[in-house]
GROMACS .gro file of C-alpha atoms in nm:
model
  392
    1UNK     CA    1  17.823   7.299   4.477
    2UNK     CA    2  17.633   7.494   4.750
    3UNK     CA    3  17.583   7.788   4.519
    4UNK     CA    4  17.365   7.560   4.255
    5UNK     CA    5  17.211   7.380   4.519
    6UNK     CA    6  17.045   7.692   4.664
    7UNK     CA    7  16.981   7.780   4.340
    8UNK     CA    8  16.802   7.408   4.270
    9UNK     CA    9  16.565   7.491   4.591
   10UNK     CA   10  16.474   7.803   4.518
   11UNK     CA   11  16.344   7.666   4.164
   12UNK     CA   12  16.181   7.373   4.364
   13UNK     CA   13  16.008   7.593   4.611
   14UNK     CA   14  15.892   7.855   4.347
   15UNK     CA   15  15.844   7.701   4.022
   16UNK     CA   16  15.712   7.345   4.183
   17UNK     CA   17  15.581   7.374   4.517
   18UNK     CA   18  15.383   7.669   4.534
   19UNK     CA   19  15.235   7.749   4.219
   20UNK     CA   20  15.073   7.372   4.233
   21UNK     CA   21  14.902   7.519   4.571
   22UNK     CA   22  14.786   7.841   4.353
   23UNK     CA   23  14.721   7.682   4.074
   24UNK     CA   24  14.548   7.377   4.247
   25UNK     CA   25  14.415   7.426   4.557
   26UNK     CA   26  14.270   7.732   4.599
   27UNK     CA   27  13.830   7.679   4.616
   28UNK     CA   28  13.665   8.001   4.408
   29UNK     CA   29  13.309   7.848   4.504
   30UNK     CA   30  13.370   7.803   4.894
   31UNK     CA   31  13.674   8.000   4.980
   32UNK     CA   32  13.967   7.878   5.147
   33UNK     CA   33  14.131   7.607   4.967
   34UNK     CA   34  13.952   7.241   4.867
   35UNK     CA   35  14.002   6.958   5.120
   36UNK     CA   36  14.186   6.717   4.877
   37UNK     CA   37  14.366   6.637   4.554
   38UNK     CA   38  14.381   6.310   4.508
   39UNK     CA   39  14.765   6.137   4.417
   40UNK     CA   40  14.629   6.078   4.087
   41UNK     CA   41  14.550   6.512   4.078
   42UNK     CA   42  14.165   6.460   4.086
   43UNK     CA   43  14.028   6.745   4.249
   44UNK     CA   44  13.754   6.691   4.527
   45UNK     CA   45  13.579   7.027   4.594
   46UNK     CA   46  13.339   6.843   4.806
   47UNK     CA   47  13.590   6.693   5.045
   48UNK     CA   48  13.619   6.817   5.428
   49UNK     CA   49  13.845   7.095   5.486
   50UNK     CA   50  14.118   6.989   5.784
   51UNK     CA   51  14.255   7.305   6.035
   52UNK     CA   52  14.618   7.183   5.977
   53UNK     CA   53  14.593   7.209   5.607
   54UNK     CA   54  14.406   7.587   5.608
   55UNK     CA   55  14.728   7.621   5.928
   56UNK     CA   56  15.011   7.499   5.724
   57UNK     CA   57  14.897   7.666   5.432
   58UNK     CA   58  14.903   8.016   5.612
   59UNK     CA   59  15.242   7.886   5.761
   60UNK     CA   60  15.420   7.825   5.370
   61UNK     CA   61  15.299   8.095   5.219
   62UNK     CA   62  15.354   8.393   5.495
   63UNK     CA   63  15.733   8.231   5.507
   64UNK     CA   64  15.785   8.286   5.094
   65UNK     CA   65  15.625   8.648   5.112
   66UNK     CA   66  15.840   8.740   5.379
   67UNK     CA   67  16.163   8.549   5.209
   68UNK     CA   68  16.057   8.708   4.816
   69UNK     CA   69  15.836   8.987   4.855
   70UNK     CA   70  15.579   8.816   4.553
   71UNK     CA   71  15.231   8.957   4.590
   72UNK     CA   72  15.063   8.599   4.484
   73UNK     CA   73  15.217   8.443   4.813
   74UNK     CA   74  15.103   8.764   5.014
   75UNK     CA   75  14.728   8.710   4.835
   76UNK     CA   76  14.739   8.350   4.929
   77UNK     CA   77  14.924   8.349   5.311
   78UNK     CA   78  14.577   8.618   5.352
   79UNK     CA   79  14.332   8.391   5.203
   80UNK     CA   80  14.440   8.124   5.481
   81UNK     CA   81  14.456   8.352   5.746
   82UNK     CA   82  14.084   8.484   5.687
   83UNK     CA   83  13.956   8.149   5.599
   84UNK     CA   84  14.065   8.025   5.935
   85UNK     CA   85  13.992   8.300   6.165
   86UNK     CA   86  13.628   8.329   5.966
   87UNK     CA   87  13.541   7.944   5.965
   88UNK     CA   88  13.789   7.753   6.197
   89UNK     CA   89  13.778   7.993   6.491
   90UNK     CA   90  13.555   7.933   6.747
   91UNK     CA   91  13.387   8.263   6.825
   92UNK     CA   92  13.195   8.056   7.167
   93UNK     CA   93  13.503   7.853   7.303
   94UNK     CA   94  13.755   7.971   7.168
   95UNK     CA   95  14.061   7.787   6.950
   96UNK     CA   96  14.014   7.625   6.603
   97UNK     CA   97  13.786   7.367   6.492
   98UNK     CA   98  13.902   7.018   6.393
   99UNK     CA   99  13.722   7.013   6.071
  100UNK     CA  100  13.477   7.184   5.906
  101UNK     CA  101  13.265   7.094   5.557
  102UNK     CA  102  13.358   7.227   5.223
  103UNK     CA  103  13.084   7.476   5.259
  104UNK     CA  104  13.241   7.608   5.629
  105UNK     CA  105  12.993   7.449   5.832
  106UNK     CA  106  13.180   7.251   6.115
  107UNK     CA  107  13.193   6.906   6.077
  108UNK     CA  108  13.440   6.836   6.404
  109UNK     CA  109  13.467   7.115   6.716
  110UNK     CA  110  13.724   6.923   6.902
  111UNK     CA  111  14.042   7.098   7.039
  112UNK     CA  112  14.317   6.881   6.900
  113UNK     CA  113  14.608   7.073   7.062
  114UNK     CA  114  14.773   7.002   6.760
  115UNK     CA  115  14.599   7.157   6.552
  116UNK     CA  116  14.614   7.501   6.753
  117UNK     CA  117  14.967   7.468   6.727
  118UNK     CA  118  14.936   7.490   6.402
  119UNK     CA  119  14.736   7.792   6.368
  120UNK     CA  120  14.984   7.978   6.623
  121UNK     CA  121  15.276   7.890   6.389
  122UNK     CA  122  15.099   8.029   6.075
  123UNK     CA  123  14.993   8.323   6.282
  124UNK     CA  124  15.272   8.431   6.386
  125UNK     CA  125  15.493   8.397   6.066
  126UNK     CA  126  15.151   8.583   5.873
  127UNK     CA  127  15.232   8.826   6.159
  128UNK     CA  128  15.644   8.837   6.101
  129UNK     CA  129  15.602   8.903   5.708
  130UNK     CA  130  15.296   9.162   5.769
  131UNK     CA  131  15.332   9.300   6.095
  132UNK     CA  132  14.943   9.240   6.056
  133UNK     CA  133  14.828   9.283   6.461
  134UNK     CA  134  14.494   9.106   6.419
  135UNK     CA  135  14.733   8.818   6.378
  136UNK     CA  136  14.928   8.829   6.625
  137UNK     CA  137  14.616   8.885   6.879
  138UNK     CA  138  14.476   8.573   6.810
  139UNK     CA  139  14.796   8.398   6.788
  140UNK     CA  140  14.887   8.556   7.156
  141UNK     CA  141  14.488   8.442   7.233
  142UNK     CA  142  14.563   8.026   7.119
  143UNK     CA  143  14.909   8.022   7.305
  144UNK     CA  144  14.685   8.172   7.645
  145UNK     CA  145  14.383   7.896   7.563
  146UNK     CA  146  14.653   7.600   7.537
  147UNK     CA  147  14.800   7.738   7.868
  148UNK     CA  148  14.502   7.713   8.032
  149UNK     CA  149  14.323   7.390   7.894
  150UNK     CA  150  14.622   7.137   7.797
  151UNK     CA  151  14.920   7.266   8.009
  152UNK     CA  152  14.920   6.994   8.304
  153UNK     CA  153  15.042   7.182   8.590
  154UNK     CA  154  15.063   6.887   8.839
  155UNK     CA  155  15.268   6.636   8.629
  156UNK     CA  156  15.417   6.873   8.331
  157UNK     CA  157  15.339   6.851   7.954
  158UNK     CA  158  15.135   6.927   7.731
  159UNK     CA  159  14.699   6.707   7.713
  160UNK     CA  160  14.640   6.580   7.354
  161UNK     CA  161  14.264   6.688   7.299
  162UNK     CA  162  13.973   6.858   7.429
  163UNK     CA  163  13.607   6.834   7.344
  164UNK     CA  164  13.479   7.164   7.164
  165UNK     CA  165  13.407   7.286   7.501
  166UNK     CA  166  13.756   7.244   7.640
  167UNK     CA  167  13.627   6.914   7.873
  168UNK     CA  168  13.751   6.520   7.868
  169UNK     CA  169  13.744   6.337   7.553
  170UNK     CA  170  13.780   5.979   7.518
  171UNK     CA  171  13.917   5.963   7.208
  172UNK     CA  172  14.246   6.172   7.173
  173UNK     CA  173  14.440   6.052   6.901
  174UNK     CA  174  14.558   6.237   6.647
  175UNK     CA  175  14.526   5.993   6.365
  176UNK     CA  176  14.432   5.665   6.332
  177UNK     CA  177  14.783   5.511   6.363
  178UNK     CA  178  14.820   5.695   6.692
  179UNK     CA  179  14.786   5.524   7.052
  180UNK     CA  180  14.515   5.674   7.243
  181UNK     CA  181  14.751   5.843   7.530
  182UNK     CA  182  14.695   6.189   7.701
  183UNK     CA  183  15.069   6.304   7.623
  184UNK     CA  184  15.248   6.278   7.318
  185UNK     CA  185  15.568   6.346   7.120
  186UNK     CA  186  15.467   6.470   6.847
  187UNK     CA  187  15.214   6.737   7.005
  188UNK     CA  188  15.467   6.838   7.221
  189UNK     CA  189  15.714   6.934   6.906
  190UNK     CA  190  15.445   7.153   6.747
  191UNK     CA  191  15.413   7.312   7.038
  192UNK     CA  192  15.787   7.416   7.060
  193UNK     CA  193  15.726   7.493   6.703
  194UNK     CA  194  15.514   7.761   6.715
  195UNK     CA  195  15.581   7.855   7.052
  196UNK     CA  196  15.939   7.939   6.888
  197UNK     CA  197  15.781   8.131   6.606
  198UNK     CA  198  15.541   8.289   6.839
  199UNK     CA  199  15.852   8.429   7.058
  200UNK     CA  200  16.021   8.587   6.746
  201UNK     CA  201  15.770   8.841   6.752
  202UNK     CA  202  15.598   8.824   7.104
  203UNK     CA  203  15.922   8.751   7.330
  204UNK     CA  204  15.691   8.793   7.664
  205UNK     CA  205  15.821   8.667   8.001
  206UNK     CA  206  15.541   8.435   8.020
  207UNK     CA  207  15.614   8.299   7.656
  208UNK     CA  208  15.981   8.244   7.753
  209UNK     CA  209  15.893   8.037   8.068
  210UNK     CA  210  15.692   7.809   7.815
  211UNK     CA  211  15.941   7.765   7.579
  212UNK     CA  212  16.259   7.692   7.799
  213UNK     CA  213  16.008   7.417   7.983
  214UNK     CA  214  15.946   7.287   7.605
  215UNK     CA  215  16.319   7.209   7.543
  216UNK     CA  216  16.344   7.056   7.916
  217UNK     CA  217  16.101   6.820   7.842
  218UNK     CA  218  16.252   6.694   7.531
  219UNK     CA  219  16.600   6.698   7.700
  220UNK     CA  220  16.446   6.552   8.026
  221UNK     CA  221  16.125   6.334   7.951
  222UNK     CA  222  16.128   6.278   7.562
  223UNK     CA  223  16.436   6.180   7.461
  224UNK     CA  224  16.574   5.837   7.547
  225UNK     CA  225  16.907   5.754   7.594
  226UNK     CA  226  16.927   5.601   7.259
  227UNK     CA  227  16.873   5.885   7.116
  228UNK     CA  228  16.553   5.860   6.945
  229UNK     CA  229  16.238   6.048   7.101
  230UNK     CA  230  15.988   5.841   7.260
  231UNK     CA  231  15.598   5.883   7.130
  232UNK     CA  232  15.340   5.823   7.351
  233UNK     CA  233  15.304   5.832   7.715
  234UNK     CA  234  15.062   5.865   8.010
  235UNK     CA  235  14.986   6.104   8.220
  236UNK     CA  236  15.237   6.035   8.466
  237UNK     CA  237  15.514   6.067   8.181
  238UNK     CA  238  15.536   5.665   8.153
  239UNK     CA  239  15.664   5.522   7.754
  240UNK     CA  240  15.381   5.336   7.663
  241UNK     CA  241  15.533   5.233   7.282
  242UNK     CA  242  15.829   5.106   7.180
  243UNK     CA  243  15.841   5.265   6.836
  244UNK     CA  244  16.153   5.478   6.608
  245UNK     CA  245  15.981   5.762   6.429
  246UNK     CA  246  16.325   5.839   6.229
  247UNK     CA  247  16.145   6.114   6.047
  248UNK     CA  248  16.041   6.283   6.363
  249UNK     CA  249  16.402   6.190   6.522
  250UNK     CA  250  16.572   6.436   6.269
  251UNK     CA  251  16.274   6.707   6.267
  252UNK     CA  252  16.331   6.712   6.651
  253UNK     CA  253  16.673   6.729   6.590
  254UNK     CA  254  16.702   7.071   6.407
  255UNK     CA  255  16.364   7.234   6.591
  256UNK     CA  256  16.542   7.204   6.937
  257UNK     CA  257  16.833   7.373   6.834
  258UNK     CA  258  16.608   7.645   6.650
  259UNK     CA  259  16.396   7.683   7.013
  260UNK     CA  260  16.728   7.722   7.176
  261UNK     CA  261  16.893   7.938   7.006
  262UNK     CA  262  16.576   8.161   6.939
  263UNK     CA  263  16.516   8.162   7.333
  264UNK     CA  264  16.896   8.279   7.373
  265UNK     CA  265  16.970   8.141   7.695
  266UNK     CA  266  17.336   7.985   7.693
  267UNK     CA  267  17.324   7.734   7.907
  268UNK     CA  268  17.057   7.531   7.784
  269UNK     CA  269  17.140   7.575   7.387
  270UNK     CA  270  17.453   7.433   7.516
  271UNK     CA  271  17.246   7.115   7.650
  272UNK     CA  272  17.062   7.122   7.339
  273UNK     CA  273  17.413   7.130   7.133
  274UNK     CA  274  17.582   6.792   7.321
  275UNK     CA  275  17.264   6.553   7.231
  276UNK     CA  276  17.221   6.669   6.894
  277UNK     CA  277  17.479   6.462   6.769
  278UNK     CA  278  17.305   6.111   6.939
  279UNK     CA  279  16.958   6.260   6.795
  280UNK     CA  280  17.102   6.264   6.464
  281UNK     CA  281  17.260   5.865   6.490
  282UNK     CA  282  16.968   5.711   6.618
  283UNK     CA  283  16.788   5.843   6.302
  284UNK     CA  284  17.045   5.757   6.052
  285UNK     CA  285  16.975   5.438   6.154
  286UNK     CA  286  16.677   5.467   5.910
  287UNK     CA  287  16.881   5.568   5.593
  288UNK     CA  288  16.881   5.351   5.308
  289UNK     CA  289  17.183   5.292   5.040
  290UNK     CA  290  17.013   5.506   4.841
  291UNK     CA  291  17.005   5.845   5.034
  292UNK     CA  292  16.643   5.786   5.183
  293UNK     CA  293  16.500   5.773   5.517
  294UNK     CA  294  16.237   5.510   5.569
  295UNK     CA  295  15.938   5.533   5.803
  296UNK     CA  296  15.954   5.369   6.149
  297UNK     CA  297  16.001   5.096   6.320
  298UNK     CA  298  15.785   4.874   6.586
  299UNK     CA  299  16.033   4.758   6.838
  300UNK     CA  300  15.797   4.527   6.982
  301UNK     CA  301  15.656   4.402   6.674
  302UNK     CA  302  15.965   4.403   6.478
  303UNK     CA  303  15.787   4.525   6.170
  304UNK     CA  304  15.950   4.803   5.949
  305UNK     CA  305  15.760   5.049   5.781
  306UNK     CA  306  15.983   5.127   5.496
  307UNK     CA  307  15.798   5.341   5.282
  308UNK     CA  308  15.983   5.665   5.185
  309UNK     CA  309  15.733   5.945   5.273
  310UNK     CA  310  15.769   6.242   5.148
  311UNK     CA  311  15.788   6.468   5.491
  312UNK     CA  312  16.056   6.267   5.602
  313UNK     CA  313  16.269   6.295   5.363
  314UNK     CA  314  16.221   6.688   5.352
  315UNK     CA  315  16.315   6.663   5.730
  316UNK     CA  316  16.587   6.449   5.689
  317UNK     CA  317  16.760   6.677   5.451
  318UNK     CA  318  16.721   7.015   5.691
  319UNK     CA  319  16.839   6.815   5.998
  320UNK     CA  320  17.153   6.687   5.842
  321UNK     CA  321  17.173   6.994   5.646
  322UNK     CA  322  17.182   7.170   6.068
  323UNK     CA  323  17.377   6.954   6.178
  324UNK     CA  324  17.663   7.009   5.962
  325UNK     CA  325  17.664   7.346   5.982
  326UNK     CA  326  17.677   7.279   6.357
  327UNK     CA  327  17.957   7.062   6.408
  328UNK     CA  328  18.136   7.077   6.044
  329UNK     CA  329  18.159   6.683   5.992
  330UNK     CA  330  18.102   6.627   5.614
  331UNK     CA  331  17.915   6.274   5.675
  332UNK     CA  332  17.605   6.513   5.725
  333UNK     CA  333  17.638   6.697   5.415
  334UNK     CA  334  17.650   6.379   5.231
  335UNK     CA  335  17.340   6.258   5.406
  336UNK     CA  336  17.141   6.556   5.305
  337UNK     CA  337  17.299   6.578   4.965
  338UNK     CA  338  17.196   6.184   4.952
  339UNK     CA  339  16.844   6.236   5.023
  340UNK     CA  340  16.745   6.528   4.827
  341UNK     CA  341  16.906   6.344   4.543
  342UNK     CA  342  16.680   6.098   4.666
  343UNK     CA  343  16.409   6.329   4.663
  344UNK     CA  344  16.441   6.459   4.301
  345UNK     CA  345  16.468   6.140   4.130
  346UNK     CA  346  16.176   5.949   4.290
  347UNK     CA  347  15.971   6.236   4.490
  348UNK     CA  348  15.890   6.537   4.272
  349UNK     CA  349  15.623   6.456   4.051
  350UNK     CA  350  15.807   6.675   3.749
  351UNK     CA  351  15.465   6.654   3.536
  352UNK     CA  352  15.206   6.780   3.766
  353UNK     CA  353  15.335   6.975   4.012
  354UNK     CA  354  15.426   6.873   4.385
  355UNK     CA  355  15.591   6.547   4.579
  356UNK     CA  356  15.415   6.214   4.590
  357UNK     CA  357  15.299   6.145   4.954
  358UNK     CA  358  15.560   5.866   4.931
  359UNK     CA  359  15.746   5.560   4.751
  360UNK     CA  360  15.626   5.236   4.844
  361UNK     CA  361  15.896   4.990   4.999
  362UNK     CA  362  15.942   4.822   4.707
  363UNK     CA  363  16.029   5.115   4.496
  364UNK     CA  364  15.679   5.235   4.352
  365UNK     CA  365  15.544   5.525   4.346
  366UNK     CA  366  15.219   5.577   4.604
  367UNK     CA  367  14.939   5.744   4.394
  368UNK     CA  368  14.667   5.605   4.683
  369UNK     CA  369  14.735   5.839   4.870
  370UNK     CA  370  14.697   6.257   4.894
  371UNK     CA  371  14.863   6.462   4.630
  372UNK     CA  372  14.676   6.757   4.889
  373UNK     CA  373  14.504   6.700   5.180
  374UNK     CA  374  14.429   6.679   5.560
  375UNK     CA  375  14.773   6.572   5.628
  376UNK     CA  376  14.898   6.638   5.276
  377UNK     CA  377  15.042   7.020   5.304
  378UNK     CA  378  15.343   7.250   5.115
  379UNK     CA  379  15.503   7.297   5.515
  380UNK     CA  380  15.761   7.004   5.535
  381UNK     CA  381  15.888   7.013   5.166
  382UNK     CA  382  15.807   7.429   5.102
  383UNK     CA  383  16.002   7.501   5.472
  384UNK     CA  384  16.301   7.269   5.376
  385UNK     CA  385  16.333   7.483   5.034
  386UNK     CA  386  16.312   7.795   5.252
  387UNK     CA  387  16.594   7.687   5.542
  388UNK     CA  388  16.815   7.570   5.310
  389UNK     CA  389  16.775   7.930   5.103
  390UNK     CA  390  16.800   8.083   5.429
  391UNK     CA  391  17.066   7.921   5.550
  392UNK     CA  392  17.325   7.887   5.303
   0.00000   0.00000   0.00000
C-alpha cells in the first residue's frame, strides 16, 4: 500500500500541482507571478500581488528542485526569489512589503510579521537546494529585523504587525476573520516554521535560543489543556477567543515535533513527544465520516464552520501521517489514508489543474473562491506531497 501511495503523491505533486503554477501563474508582462486565478481558472493579470503568495511560491518550488533536481522548478523557485527581493524588499526599512500592484509598485508597506516569516522560510529552503548565499543573507537579515521589531522582550512572544516604518499600527490583523490582538497563534507557528528551516542551514547560537523559546511557548502559553492551540491573545498572554482551528491543531502538531527534533535538544523533543498525542485528539474531533477535517469551531457562538478547505485537509493528512510514524498506532494511518481519499475524490480539480479552495458544508464544490491567490498558494498541498515522499 505505502509503495503506491508514494507513488500517487509524487504524480499529484508533479503532474498536478506544479505544472498548474508553471503553466498558470507565472506573469510574462510584469514578472513574478499574477495575483489571482479565479476558482472558475479566469486569469486576473491586473490583480494585486500578495508577499505570502511570491513567499510560498519560492518555498514549493526550492523544496521540489532540491527533492528532483528538474530545471523548470529551479527556473521558477529563482523567479520568486528575485521577484521578491527586487519588488517586496524594502531597500529603506527593511523586511517585505504587504502588497504591491501588478506592475511592482507597492500598494501596502506594512510589516505583517507573517508575512516575513514567510519570506525566511522560502529563503532558506531557495538557500538549502542552491547553496545560493545572497539568500541566505537576507534570510539571516528578516530573522535579525523580527528580533528586533516584534520579539517582546518584557512579556515574551512574538507583535503581529508593524507600520512600514517598524512603529504602532492599529490595525494588526492578518485577515479579515482575525481578532485585532497584538499576539497570535498562528504568527507564532510561522515563525517556528521558518525559524526551523532557517536553522537547517544557519544553526547560530542566537538562532537556537529563538527556536527552543518558540516550542516553549507553544508547550507553555499556546496550548491548552484540551489540547487544541489557543488563537489570539493580548499582550500580557491573556485567551481572548474561544475558537478550535482543527486545521491549525494538526499543522501544529507535526511542525513542533519537526522544530524539536531539528533543534536536537533531548529533553524538550521529549516534551514535545508526550502532548503530541492530546494535539492530535483535540483535532480529530473535527473529522467527518467521510475522512475530512472541517474548519473550526466558535465555542462561544456555537457555530461550526464545516467547510472542507483545502489546506486543512493537506495538513490533516501529514499530521496523522507523523503521528503514526511516531507512536505506531494504526488509527492514524487510517485517518490520513481517510482524508487524502477524501482529498482525491472531492479536492483535486482533475480537469484543470490544482485543489479547489474548498467543499462547501453541504457537499459542493466552492468555485467563489481562489483557484490562486493571496492566500491561495501550492505550500500546504505541494509540502504534504513532498513529506509524505520524503518520509516514507
Amino acid at each position: 500500500m505505502e509503495e503506491i501511495a508514494k507513488q500517487e503523491f509524487v504524480d499529484e505533486l508533479c503532474l498536478n500541482i506544479l505544472p498548474f503554477w508553471i503553466n498558470n501563474v507565472v506573469d510574462t508582462d510584469n514578472g513574478g507571478f499574477i495575483g489571482r486565478v479565479s476558482g472558475n481558472g479566469d486569469k486576473h493579470a491586473d490583480a494585486p500581488k500578495g508577499a505570502i503568495l511570491n513567499a510560498r511560491i519560492l518555498w514549493t518550488f526550492s523544496a521540489a528542485y532540491r527533492l528532483f533536481n528538474k530545471p523548470e522548478y529551479l527556473e521558477t523557485a529563482t523567479r520568486a526569489k528575485e521577484y521578491l527581493l527586487t519588488y517586496f524588499w524594502d531597500n529603506e526599512q527593511g523586511g517585505i512589503f504587504w502588497q504591491l500592484a501588478a506592475d511592482g509598485i507597492p500598494l501596502d508597506k506594512k510589516k505583517q510579521i507573517y508575512a516575513q516569516g514567510f519570506a525566511i522560510y522560502g529563503l532558506s529552503e531557495y538557500a538549502r537546494a542552491t547553496g545560493d548565499s545572497d539568500a541566505l543573507e537576507k534570510a539571516v537579515e528578516l530573522y535579525q529585523l523580527i528580533e528586533k521589531y516584534s520579539f517582546d522582550q518584557t512579556l515574551n512572544g512574538y507583535q503581529e504587525a508593524f507600520t512600514g516604518e517598524w512603529g504602532e499600527i492599529a490595525d494588526m490583523r492578518l485577515s479579515d476573520r482575525d481578532a485585532n490582538e497584538k499576539k497570535t497563534m498562528n504568527t507564532h507557528l510561522h515563525i517556528l516554521e521558518p525559524y526551523t528551516n532557517l536553522y537547517r542551514i544557519w544553526p547560530t547560537a542566537e538562532l537556537k535560543s529563538s527556536l527552543r523559546n518558540l516550542i516553549e511557548l507553544f508547550l507553555d502559553k499556546i496550548l491548552s489543556p484540551s489540547g487544541h492551540l489557543q488563537l489570539f491573545f493580548d499582550e500580557q498572554w491573556h485567551n481572548k477567543q474561544n475558537i478550535f482551528s482543527y486545521g491549525h491543531d494538526i499543522e501544529a502538531s507535526w511542525l513542533l515535533y519537526e522544530a524539536a527534533v531539528v533543534l536536537g535538544e533531548t529533553d524538550l523533543t521529549d516534551r514535545v513527544i508526550a502532548v503530541i498525542p492530546s494535539i492530535v485528539k483535540a483535532a480529530s474531533e473535527g473529522l467527518q465520516p467521510d475522512g475530512s477535517l472541517i474548519y473550526e469551531k466558535n465555542l462561544a457562538t456555537g457555530h461550526v464552520d464545516a467547510d472542507r478547505h483545502w489546506w486543512v485537509q493537506a495538513e490533516a493528512v501529514v499530521g496523522f501521517w507523523y503521528a503514526y510514524r511516531l507512536y505506531g498506532r494504526e488509527e492514524y494511518l487510517e485517518k490520513a489514508k481517510n482524508c487524502w481519499n477524501y482529498i482525491k475524490s472531492n479536492l483535486i480539480d482533475r480537469d484543470n489543474g490544482e485543489w479547489y479552495w474548498s467543499v462547501k458544508a453541504d457537499g459542493s464544490v466552492n468555485t467563489s473562491d481562489d483557484k490562486a491567490g493571496f492566500w491561495k498558494c501550492p505550500y500546504h498541498n505541494g509540502r504534504m506531497c513532498m513529506e509524505l515522499i520524503e518520509h516514507f
